[in-house]
CSV table of C-alpha atoms in Angstrom, one decimal:
chain,number,residue,atom,x,y,z
Y,1,MET,CA,102.3,91.1,121.6
Y,2,ILE,CA,99.6,93.6,120.5
Y,3,ASN,CA,101.0,96.0,117.9
Y,4,PRO,CA,99.0,99.3,117.6
Y,5,TRP,CA,100.5,100.0,114.3
Y,6,SER,CA,99.5,96.6,112.6
Y,7,SER,CA,96.7,96.0,110.2
Y,8,LYS,CA,96.0,92.7,111.8
Y,9,GLN,CA,92.4,91.9,112.7
Y,10,TYR,CA,91.9,90.5,116.2
Y,11,PHE,CA,89.2,88.0,116.7
Y,12,ASP,CA,90.1,85.9,119.8
Y,13,TYR,CA,89.0,88.4,122.3
Y,14,GLU,CA,88.9,85.9,125.2
Y,15,LYS,CA,92.5,85.0,124.6
Y,16,LEU,CA,93.4,88.6,124.5
Y,17,LYS,CA,91.6,89.3,127.8
Y,18,LYS,CA,93.4,86.4,129.4
Y,19,ASP,CA,96.8,87.2,127.9
Y,20,PHE,CA,96.8,90.9,128.8
Y,21,GLY,CA,94.7,91.2,131.9
Y,22,ILE,CA,91.7,92.9,130.3
Y,23,GLU,CA,88.7,92.6,132.6
Y,24,ASN,CA,85.1,91.8,131.7
Y,25,THR,CA,82.5,94.6,131.6
Y,26,ASP,CA,79.7,94.6,134.2
Y,27,ASN,CA,76.0,95.5,134.0
Y,28,PHE,CA,76.3,99.1,135.1
Y,29,PHE,CA,76.1,100.7,131.7
Y,30,ASN,CA,72.7,100.4,130.0
Y,31,HIS,CA,73.8,100.9,126.4
Y,32,TYR,CA,73.5,98.4,123.6
Y,33,LEU,CA,77.2,98.4,122.9
Y,34,PHE,CA,77.8,97.1,126.4
Y,35,THR,CA,74.8,94.8,126.7
Y,36,ARG,CA,75.5,93.1,123.3
Y,37,LYS,CA,79.2,92.7,124.4
Y,38,LEU,CA,80.4,94.7,121.4
Y,39,ILE,CA,82.4,96.4,124.1
Y,40,PHE,CA,84.0,93.2,125.4
Y,41,GLY,CA,86.5,94.4,128.0
Y,42,GLN,CA,87.7,97.2,130.2
Y,43,ARG,CA,90.4,98.5,132.4
Y,44,SER,CA,89.6,100.2,135.7
Y,45,ILE,CA,86.1,101.2,134.6
Y,46,SER,CA,85.0,101.1,138.2
Y,47,TYR,CA,86.6,104.7,138.5
Y,48,ILE,CA,84.0,105.9,136.0
Y,49,GLU,CA,81.2,104.1,137.7
Y,50,PHE,CA,82.2,105.7,141.0
Y,51,ALA,CA,82.3,109.1,139.5
Y,52,ILE,CA,78.8,108.7,138.0
Y,53,LYS,CA,77.3,107.3,141.1
Y,54,ASN,CA,78.8,110.1,143.2
Y,55,LYS,CA,78.0,112.8,140.6
Y,56,MET,CA,81.7,113.7,140.3
Y,57,PRO,CA,83.5,115.2,137.3
Y,58,PHE,CA,85.0,112.7,134.8
Y,59,ASN,CA,86.5,113.0,131.4
Y,60,ALA,CA,86.0,111.0,128.1
Y,61,VAL,CA,88.8,111.3,125.6
Y,62,THR,CA,89.4,110.0,122.2
Y,63,GLY,CA,91.2,111.0,119.0
Y,64,LEU,CA,90.9,111.0,115.3
Y,65,MET,CA,93.5,110.5,112.5
Y,66,PRO,CA,92.9,113.3,109.9
Y,67,SER,CA,93.4,111.1,106.9
Y,68,GLY,CA,90.6,109.7,104.6
Y,69,GLU,CA,87.0,109.4,105.5
Y,70,MET,CA,85.2,108.7,108.7
Y,71,HIS,CA,83.5,105.3,108.2
Y,72,LEU,CA,81.0,103.1,110.2
Y,73,GLY,CA,83.9,101.4,111.9
Y,74,ASN,CA,84.8,104.7,113.6
Y,75,LYS,CA,81.3,105.4,114.6
Y,76,ILE,CA,81.3,103.1,117.7
Y,77,THR,CA,83.8,105.3,119.4
Y,78,ILE,CA,81.7,108.5,118.9
Y,79,ASP,CA,78.6,106.5,119.9
Y,80,GLN,CA,80.4,105.8,123.3
Y,81,MET,CA,81.6,109.4,123.5
Y,82,MET,CA,78.0,110.7,123.2
Y,83,TYR,CA,76.7,108.2,125.7
Y,84,PHE,CA,79.3,109.1,128.3
Y,85,GLN,CA,78.7,112.8,127.6
Y,86,SER,CA,74.9,112.1,128.4
Y,87,LEU,CA,76.2,110.8,131.8
Y,88,GLY,CA,78.1,113.9,132.6
Y,89,ALA,CA,81.5,113.4,131.0
Y,90,ARG,CA,83.8,116.3,129.9
Y,91,VAL,CA,84.5,115.2,126.3
Y,92,THR,CA,87.8,116.0,124.7
Y,93,ILE,CA,88.9,114.9,121.1
Y,94,ALA,CA,92.4,115.1,119.8
Y,95,VAL,CA,93.0,115.7,116.1
Y,96,ALA,CA,96.3,113.8,115.5
Y,97,ASP,CA,97.6,116.1,112.9
Y,98,LEU,CA,101.2,115.8,114.2
Y,99,GLU,CA,101.0,112.1,113.5
Y,100,SER,CA,99.3,112.5,110.1
Y,101,TYR,CA,102.0,115.0,109.0
Y,102,ALA,CA,104.9,112.8,110.2
Y,103,THR,CA,103.6,109.4,109.0
Y,104,ARG,CA,101.6,110.3,105.9
Y,105,GLY,CA,103.0,113.8,104.8
Y,106,ILE,CA,99.6,115.5,105.2
Y,107,SER,CA,100.0,119.1,105.7
Y,108,PHE,CA,98.4,120.8,108.7
Y,109,GLU,CA,96.0,122.8,106.6
Y,110,LYS,CA,95.0,119.7,104.8
Y,111,ALA,CA,94.6,117.7,108.1
Y,112,ARG,CA,92.4,120.5,109.4
Y,113,ASN,CA,90.1,120.4,106.4
Y,114,ILE,CA,89.8,116.6,106.6
Y,115,ALA,CA,89.2,116.7,110.4
Y,116,ILE,CA,86.3,119.3,110.0
Y,117,ASN,CA,84.7,118.1,106.9
Y,118,ASN,CA,85.0,114.4,107.2
Y,119,TYR,CA,84.9,113.8,111.0
Y,120,ILE,CA,83.8,116.7,113.2
Y,121,VAL,CA,80.8,117.8,111.2
Y,122,ASN,CA,79.5,114.2,111.2
Y,123,TYR,CA,80.1,114.0,115.0
Y,124,ILE,CA,77.9,117.1,115.4
Y,125,SER,CA,75.3,115.7,113.0
Y,126,MET,CA,75.2,112.4,115.0
Y,127,GLY,CA,74.4,114.3,118.2
Y,128,LEU,CA,77.6,115.1,119.9
Y,129,LYS,CA,77.1,118.2,122.1
Y,130,PRO,CA,79.7,121.0,122.4
Y,131,CYS,CA,83.0,119.8,123.8
Y,132,ASN,CA,86.8,120.4,123.4
Y,133,ILE,CA,88.3,119.4,120.1
Y,134,TYR,CA,91.9,120.4,119.6
Y,135,PHE,CA,94.6,120.0,117.0
Y,136,GLN,CA,97.9,118.5,118.4
Y,137,SER,CA,100.0,121.0,116.6
Y,138,GLU,CA,98.2,123.9,118.2
Y,139,ASN,CA,97.9,122.6,121.8
Y,140,TYR,CA,100.9,123.8,123.9
Y,141,ASP,CA,99.7,122.1,127.1
Y,142,MET,CA,99.6,118.7,125.4
Y,143,GLN,CA,103.0,119.3,123.8
Y,144,LYS,CA,104.6,120.4,127.2
Y,145,THR,CA,103.1,117.5,129.0
Y,146,ALA,CA,104.4,115.1,126.4
Y,147,TYR,CA,107.9,116.5,126.9
Y,148,VAL,CA,107.7,116.0,130.6
Y,149,LEU,CA,106.3,112.6,130.4
Y,150,SER,CA,109.1,111.4,128.2
Y,151,ASN,CA,111.3,111.7,131.3
Y,152,GLU,CA,109.5,108.7,133.0
Y,153,THR,CA,110.1,106.1,130.4
Y,154,ASN,CA,113.1,104.7,128.5
Y,155,MET,CA,113.9,102.7,125.4
Y,156,SER,CA,114.0,99.4,127.3
Y,157,GLU,CA,110.4,99.8,128.4
Y,158,LEU,CA,109.2,100.9,124.9
Y,159,LYS,CA,111.0,97.9,123.4
Y,160,ALA,CA,109.2,95.6,125.8
Y,161,ILE,CA,105.8,97.1,125.2
Y,162,TYR,CA,105.9,97.7,121.5
Y,163,GLY,CA,108.6,95.5,120.2
Y,164,LEU,CA,110.7,98.4,119.0
Y,165,GLU,CA,114.2,97.8,117.9
Y,166,ASP,CA,117.3,99.9,117.7
Y,167,SER,CA,116.5,100.6,114.0
Y,168,SER,CA,112.9,101.9,114.9
Y,169,SER,CA,112.2,105.6,114.0
Y,170,ILE,CA,112.2,108.1,116.7
Y,171,LEU,CA,108.5,108.7,115.7
Y,172,HIS,CA,107.7,105.4,117.0
Y,173,VAL,CA,109.3,106.3,120.3
Y,174,ASN,CA,107.5,109.7,120.4
Y,175,ALA,CA,104.1,108.6,119.3
Y,176,PRO,CA,103.1,106.6,122.4
Y,177,ILE,CA,104.3,109.6,124.6
Y,178,ILE,CA,102.1,112.0,122.6
Y,179,GLN,CA,99.1,109.8,122.9
Y,180,ALA,CA,99.6,109.5,126.6
Y,181,SER,CA,99.7,113.2,126.8
Y,182,ASP,CA,96.6,113.6,124.7
Y,183,VAL,CA,94.8,111.6,127.4
Y,184,LEU,CA,96.5,112.8,130.6
Y,185,HIS,CA,96.8,116.5,130.0
Y,186,VAL,CA,93.0,116.9,130.3
Y,187,GLN,CA,93.7,116.4,134.1
Y,188,LEU,CA,95.9,119.5,134.4
Y,189,GLY,CA,94.6,122.2,136.6
Y,190,LYS,CA,93.4,124.5,133.9
Y,191,TYR,CA,91.1,121.8,132.5
Y,192,GLY,CA,89.6,120.9,135.9
Y,193,GLY,CA,92.3,118.9,137.7
Y,194,PRO,CA,92.6,115.2,138.3
Y,195,ALA,CA,89.6,113.1,137.5
Y,196,PRO,CA,88.6,109.7,136.3
Y,197,THR,CA,89.1,109.5,132.5
Y,198,ILE,CA,87.6,107.0,130.1
Y,199,VAL,CA,89.2,106.2,126.7
Y,200,PRO,CA,87.2,104.1,124.4
Y,201,VAL,CA,89.6,102.1,122.1
Y,202,GLY,CA,90.0,99.0,120.0
Y,203,VAL,CA,92.1,96.3,121.6
Y,204,ASP,CA,95.1,97.2,119.3
Y,205,GLN,CA,95.5,100.4,121.3
Y,206,ASP,CA,95.9,98.5,124.6
Y,207,PRO,CA,99.7,99.0,124.7
Y,208,HIS,CA,99.1,102.7,124.8
Y,209,ILE,CA,96.6,102.4,127.6
Y,210,ARG,CA,98.9,100.4,129.7
Y,211,LEU,CA,101.8,102.8,129.2
Y,212,MET,CA,99.7,105.9,130.0
Y,213,ARG,CA,98.4,104.2,133.1
Y,214,ASP,CA,101.9,103.4,134.2
Y,215,LEU,CA,103.1,107.0,133.5
Y,216,ALA,CA,100.2,108.5,135.4
Y,217,GLN,CA,101.2,106.4,138.5
Y,218,ARG,CA,104.9,107.3,138.3
Y,219,TYR,CA,104.1,111.0,138.8
Y,220,ARG,CA,101.9,110.5,141.8
Y,221,ILE,CA,103.2,111.2,145.2
Y,222,TYR,CA,100.4,109.3,147.0
Y,223,ASN,CA,100.2,105.7,145.8
Y,224,VAL,CA,97.1,103.8,147.0
Y,225,LYS,CA,97.4,100.0,147.3
Y,226,LYS,CA,95.0,97.3,148.4
Y,227,GLU,CA,96.7,94.8,150.8
Y,228,ASN,CA,95.6,91.9,152.9
Y,229,THR,CA,95.4,94.0,155.9
Y,230,GLY,CA,93.5,96.8,154.2
Y,231,ILE,CA,94.3,99.9,152.2
Y,232,SER,CA,97.7,101.5,152.5
Y,233,VAL,CA,99.1,104.8,151.1
Y,234,TYR,CA,102.7,105.0,150.1
Y,235,ILE,CA,104.7,108.2,149.7
Y,236,ARG,CA,106.7,108.3,146.4
Y,237,GLY,CA,110.0,110.3,146.1
Y,238,LYS,CA,113.0,111.0,148.2
Y,239,ASN,CA,111.9,114.2,150.0
Y,240,ASP,CA,111.0,114.3,153.7
Y,241,PRO,CA,107.7,112.4,153.8
Y,242,HIS,CA,106.4,114.2,157.0
Y,243,GLU,CA,104.5,117.0,155.4
Y,244,PHE,CA,103.0,114.7,152.7
Y,245,ILE,CA,101.9,112.1,155.4
Y,246,ASP,CA,100.5,114.8,157.8
Y,247,ARG,CA,98.5,116.6,155.1
Y,248,ALA,CA,97.1,113.2,153.9
Y,249,VAL,CA,96.1,112.2,157.4
Y,250,GLU,CA,94.3,115.4,157.9
Y,251,ILE,CA,92.2,115.1,154.9
Y,252,LEU,CA,91.6,111.4,155.5
Y,253,SER,CA,90.5,112.1,159.1
Y,254,LYS,CA,88.0,114.6,157.7
Y,255,ASN,CA,86.5,111.7,155.6
Y,256,LEU,CA,86.3,109.6,158.8
Y,257,TYR,CA,89.2,107.2,158.0
Y,258,LYS,CA,91.4,106.1,160.9
Y,259,THR,CA,95.1,106.1,160.1
Y,260,GLU,CA,98.4,104.5,161.3
Y,261,ILE,CA,101.5,106.4,160.3
Y,262,ASN,CA,104.9,105.0,159.6
Y,263,TYR,CA,107.3,107.9,158.6
Y,264,GLU,CA,110.3,105.6,158.3
Y,265,TYR,CA,108.5,103.4,155.7
Y,266,ARG,CA,106.8,106.4,154.2
Y,267,SER,CA,103.3,104.9,154.6
Y,268,ILE,CA,99.9,105.4,156.0
Y,269,LYS,CA,97.7,102.3,156.9
Y,270,ILE,CA,94.0,103.1,156.9
Y,271,SER,CA,92.7,100.7,159.6
Y,272,ASN,CA,88.9,101.2,159.0
Y,273,SER,CA,88.9,101.0,155.2
Y,274,ALA,CA,87.1,98.4,153.1
Y,275,PRO,CA,88.6,97.1,149.8
Y,276,GLU,CA,86.2,99.1,147.7
Y,277,ASP,CA,87.3,102.3,149.3
Y,278,ASP,CA,90.5,102.4,147.3
Y,279,ILE,CA,88.8,104.5,144.6
Y,280,LYS,CA,87.4,107.0,146.9
Y,281,ILE,CA,90.8,107.3,148.7
Y,282,ASP,CA,92.7,107.7,145.6
Y,283,ILE,CA,90.5,110.5,144.3
Y,284,ILE,CA,90.6,112.3,147.7
Y,285,LEU,CA,94.4,112.2,147.7
Y,286,ALA,CA,94.7,113.1,144.0
Y,287,ASN,CA,92.7,116.3,144.7
Y,288,LEU,CA,94.9,117.1,147.7
Y,289,GLU,CA,98.1,116.3,145.8
Y,290,LYS,CA,97.3,118.7,142.9
Y,291,ASP,CA,98.0,121.7,145.1
Y,292,PHE,CA,101.7,120.8,145.2
Y,293,ASN,CA,102.2,118.5,142.2
Y,294,ASP,CA,101.2,119.8,138.7
Y,295,MET,CA,101.5,116.4,137.2
Y,296,THR,CA,98.8,114.7,139.4
Y,297,PHE,CA,96.9,112.2,137.2
Y,298,ILE,CA,94.4,109.5,138.0
Y,299,GLY,CA,95.1,106.5,135.8
Y,300,PRO,CA,92.9,106.4,132.8
Y,301,SER,CA,90.2,103.7,132.4
Y,302,ALA,CA,89.5,102.2,129.0
Y,303,THR,CA,86.7,100.3,127.2
Y,304,PHE,CA,87.8,97.9,124.5
Y,305,GLN,CA,85.6,97.4,121.5
Y,306,LYS,CA,85.3,94.7,118.9
Y,307,LEU,CA,86.5,95.8,115.5
Y,308,GLU,CA,83.6,95.9,113.1
Y,309,THR,CA,84.3,93.6,110.1
Y,310,GLY,CA,84.7,94.9,106.6
Y,311,LEU,CA,82.0,94.3,104.1
Y,312,LYS,CA,84.5,92.1,102.2
Y,313,GLY,CA,85.5,90.2,105.3
Y,314,GLY,CA,88.6,91.0,107.4
Y,315,LYS,CA,89.5,94.6,108.4
Y,316,MET,CA,87.9,97.6,107.0
Y,317,SER,CA,90.5,99.3,104.9
Y,318,SER,CA,90.5,102.6,102.8
Y,319,SER,CA,92.7,100.6,100.4
Y,320,VAL,CA,89.7,98.4,99.8
Y,321,PRO,CA,86.9,101.1,99.3
Y,322,ASP,CA,84.2,98.5,99.1
Y,323,SER,CA,85.0,97.0,102.5
Y,324,LEU,CA,83.7,100.1,104.3
Y,325,ILE,CA,81.0,102.7,104.2
Y,326,SER,CA,82.1,106.3,104.7
Y,327,LEU,CA,79.7,108.6,106.6
Y,328,ASN,CA,80.1,110.9,103.6
Y,329,ASP,CA,79.2,108.2,101.1
Y,330,ASP,CA,76.3,108.8,98.8
Y,331,PRO,CA,73.4,106.6,100.1
Y,332,LYS,CA,73.0,104.8,96.8
Y,333,GLU,CA,76.7,104.0,96.8
Y,334,ALA,CA,76.4,102.6,100.4
Y,335,GLU,CA,73.4,100.5,99.2
Y,336,ARG,CA,75.5,99.0,96.4
Y,337,LYS,CA,78.4,98.2,98.7
Y,338,ILE,CA,76.1,96.4,101.2
Y,339,LYS,CA,74.3,94.4,98.4
Y,340,ASN,CA,77.8,93.2,97.3
Y,341,ALA,CA,79.0,92.3,100.8
Y,342,VAL,CA,80.0,88.8,101.9
Y,343,THR,CA,77.6,87.1,104.3
Y,344,GLY,CA,77.5,84.2,106.7
Y,345,GLY,CA,74.8,82.5,104.7
Y,346,LYS,CA,74.8,79.2,103.0
Y,347,LYS,CA,75.6,78.6,99.3
Y,348,THR,CA,71.9,78.0,98.3
Y,349,ILE,CA,68.5,79.1,99.5
Y,350,GLU,CA,67.6,75.4,100.1
Y,351,GLU,CA,70.6,75.0,102.5
Y,352,GLN,CA,69.8,78.4,104.1
Y,353,LYS,CA,66.2,77.4,104.9
Y,354,GLN,CA,67.4,73.9,106.2
Y,355,PHE,CA,70.4,74.8,108.2
Y,356,GLY,CA,70.2,78.5,108.7
Y,357,GLY,CA,72.8,81.1,108.3
Y,358,ASN,CA,75.7,82.1,110.7
Y,359,PRO,CA,75.2,85.7,111.8
Y,360,ASP,CA,78.1,85.5,114.1
Y,361,ILE,CA,80.5,85.7,111.2
Y,362,CYS,CA,78.4,87.9,108.9
Y,363,PRO,CA,79.4,91.5,108.1
Y,364,VAL,CA,75.9,92.4,107.1
Y,365,PHE,CA,74.5,91.3,110.5
Y,366,GLU,CA,77.0,93.5,112.1
Y,367,LEU,CA,75.3,96.5,110.4
Y,368,TYR,CA,72.4,95.7,112.6
Y,369,ALA,CA,74.3,94.8,115.7
Y,370,TYR,CA,76.5,97.9,115.7
Y,371,HIS,CA,74.3,100.5,114.4
Y,372,ASN,CA,70.8,99.8,115.6
Y,373,PRO,CA,69.8,100.4,119.3
Y,374,ASP,CA,66.6,98.4,119.0
Y,375,ASN,CA,67.3,95.2,120.9
Y,376,GLU,CA,64.2,93.4,120.0
Y,377,TYR,CA,64.6,94.1,116.4
Y,378,VAL,CA,68.3,93.0,116.3
Y,379,THR,CA,67.5,89.9,118.2
Y,380,ARG,CA,64.7,89.0,115.7
Y,381,VAL,CA,67.1,89.5,112.7
Y,382,TYR,CA,69.6,87.2,114.5
Y,383,ASP,CA,67.1,84.4,115.3
Y,384,GLU,CA,65.5,84.5,111.8
Y,385,CYS,CA,69.0,84.1,110.2
Y,386,LYS,CA,70.0,81.2,112.6
Y,387,GLY,CA,66.6,79.6,112.0
Y,388,GLY,CA,66.7,79.7,108.3
Y,389,ALA,CA,63.7,82.1,108.0
Y,390,ARG,CA,65.8,85.0,106.7
Y,391,MET,CA,67.5,85.0,103.3
Y,392,CYS,CA,70.7,86.9,102.6
Y,393,GLY,CA,69.4,89.0,99.7
Y,394,SER,CA,66.3,90.4,101.6
Y,395,CYS,CA,68.5,90.9,104.6
Y,396,LYS,CA,71.1,92.9,102.6
Y,397,ALA,CA,68.3,94.9,101.2
Y,398,GLU,CA,66.8,95.8,104.6
Y,399,ALA,CA,70.4,96.6,105.9
Y,400,ALA,CA,71.0,98.8,103.0
Y,401,GLU,CA,67.7,100.7,103.5
Y,402,ASN,CA,68.5,101.2,107.2
Y,403,ILE,CA,72.1,102.5,106.5
Y,404,SER,CA,70.9,104.7,103.6
Y,405,LYS,CA,68.4,106.4,105.8
Y,406,PHE,CA,71.1,107.0,108.5
Y,407,LEU,CA,73.4,108.6,105.8
Y,408,LYS,CA,70.5,110.8,104.3
Y,409,ASP,CA,69.7,112.1,107.7
Y,410,LEU,CA,73.4,112.9,108.4
Y,411,LYS,CA,73.7,114.8,105.0
Y,412,GLU,CA,70.5,116.9,105.8
Y,413,LYS,CA,72.1,118.0,109.1
Y,414,ARG,CA,75.6,118.6,107.8
Y,415,ASP,CA,75.2,122.2,106.7
Y,416,GLU,CA,73.7,123.3,110.0
Y,417,SER,CA,76.4,121.3,111.8
Y,418,MET,CA,79.0,123.3,110.0
Y,419,THR,CA,77.8,126.5,111.5
Y,420,LYS,CA,78.3,125.2,115.0
Y,421,ILE,CA,82.0,124.1,114.6
Y,422,ASN,CA,83.3,127.0,116.6
Y,423,ASP,CA,81.4,125.7,119.6
Y,424,TYR,CA,83.6,122.6,119.5
Y,425,LEU,CA,87.0,123.8,118.5
Y,426,MET,CA,89.4,125.0,121.3
Y,427,ASN,CA,91.1,127.1,118.6
Y,428,LYS,CA,88.1,129.0,117.2
Y,429,SER,CA,89.7,130.1,113.9
Y,430,LEU,CA,87.8,128.0,111.4
């Protein structure tokens, strides 16, 4: 079982993919996080690819916990958000101030200051363009949607997914529903209606993704399924299916699909469909359904990213300040942390030259792999380490210089970025 509230670091990504049905990524996305397999898996990303190929609207959604500092380990998510934004995504970011208040006692005012000064200003300085950033405590649409979503799950399901017990707090019951609402409510009519939605996460968040995908499907009237004989559509609910079927047949016919109707079994068989038509048909019917079902959602897609290793090994943790580099760190302090990091090198220079190092387990090499888009440069660093031509001391110094430059650039942009905050916040009162 994956626990989204655990501090455990996951390393056996292949086993996780096998155990939880996470699929491999393909070669559609030309971004170094994908090509280097730092994004190691996905759920239903074909919906996003379809939207991009067909120039259709799609969403990219993430959140931030307003406690502590934004660090390099958080940066990979925003790198993805900026990439998807460049491909046309409507970006939404939730500030989880309800959760930070409930779990950490952080006041809403303090959470707002942390979110703006430690996170959002850095997002803007990194290059994120104007988007919708909201605070959970201020978003009535999200709160209302969470309340309604709670009607479609129960304690038995949450116990199975999260390992909750009778003694678990109600907060642990509410938190997954709120996160589902953070993602799904952006498909409400006032935000553009149902559309494919991508959510970049670490694998520890997969239980949330699975739950929100199930919830989205439970509210659909039209359920599209691939079958051996082709694609079929089933009508959910107890109401007379005639009207739903007739409206679906009309819109499908306009899209040149031939249909076979069975009112008794509440189904439509599409006789001339190909297996790959399921996404197109699902989106067509979602946009029909939104006219008579306010809770029409397309199940969200997800990318799963490998967690960047802390500079001291293991997970980055604010309780171990030298394990991470904050984006607000002084560049000199960041250099010190990097130069004191553990490595995948050998014990002596002689052994390093003879046998080479192991960049695959080296937190310092990850500073290159996760944060430098130059494939040729990163490959050279990797090969030099493996071949024994690169020593850990000089490699740390080079990595420290690169990260220091990045932090200096951010710092120079931060004041200007602060003047743009209102272009991003849904509630404009800074």
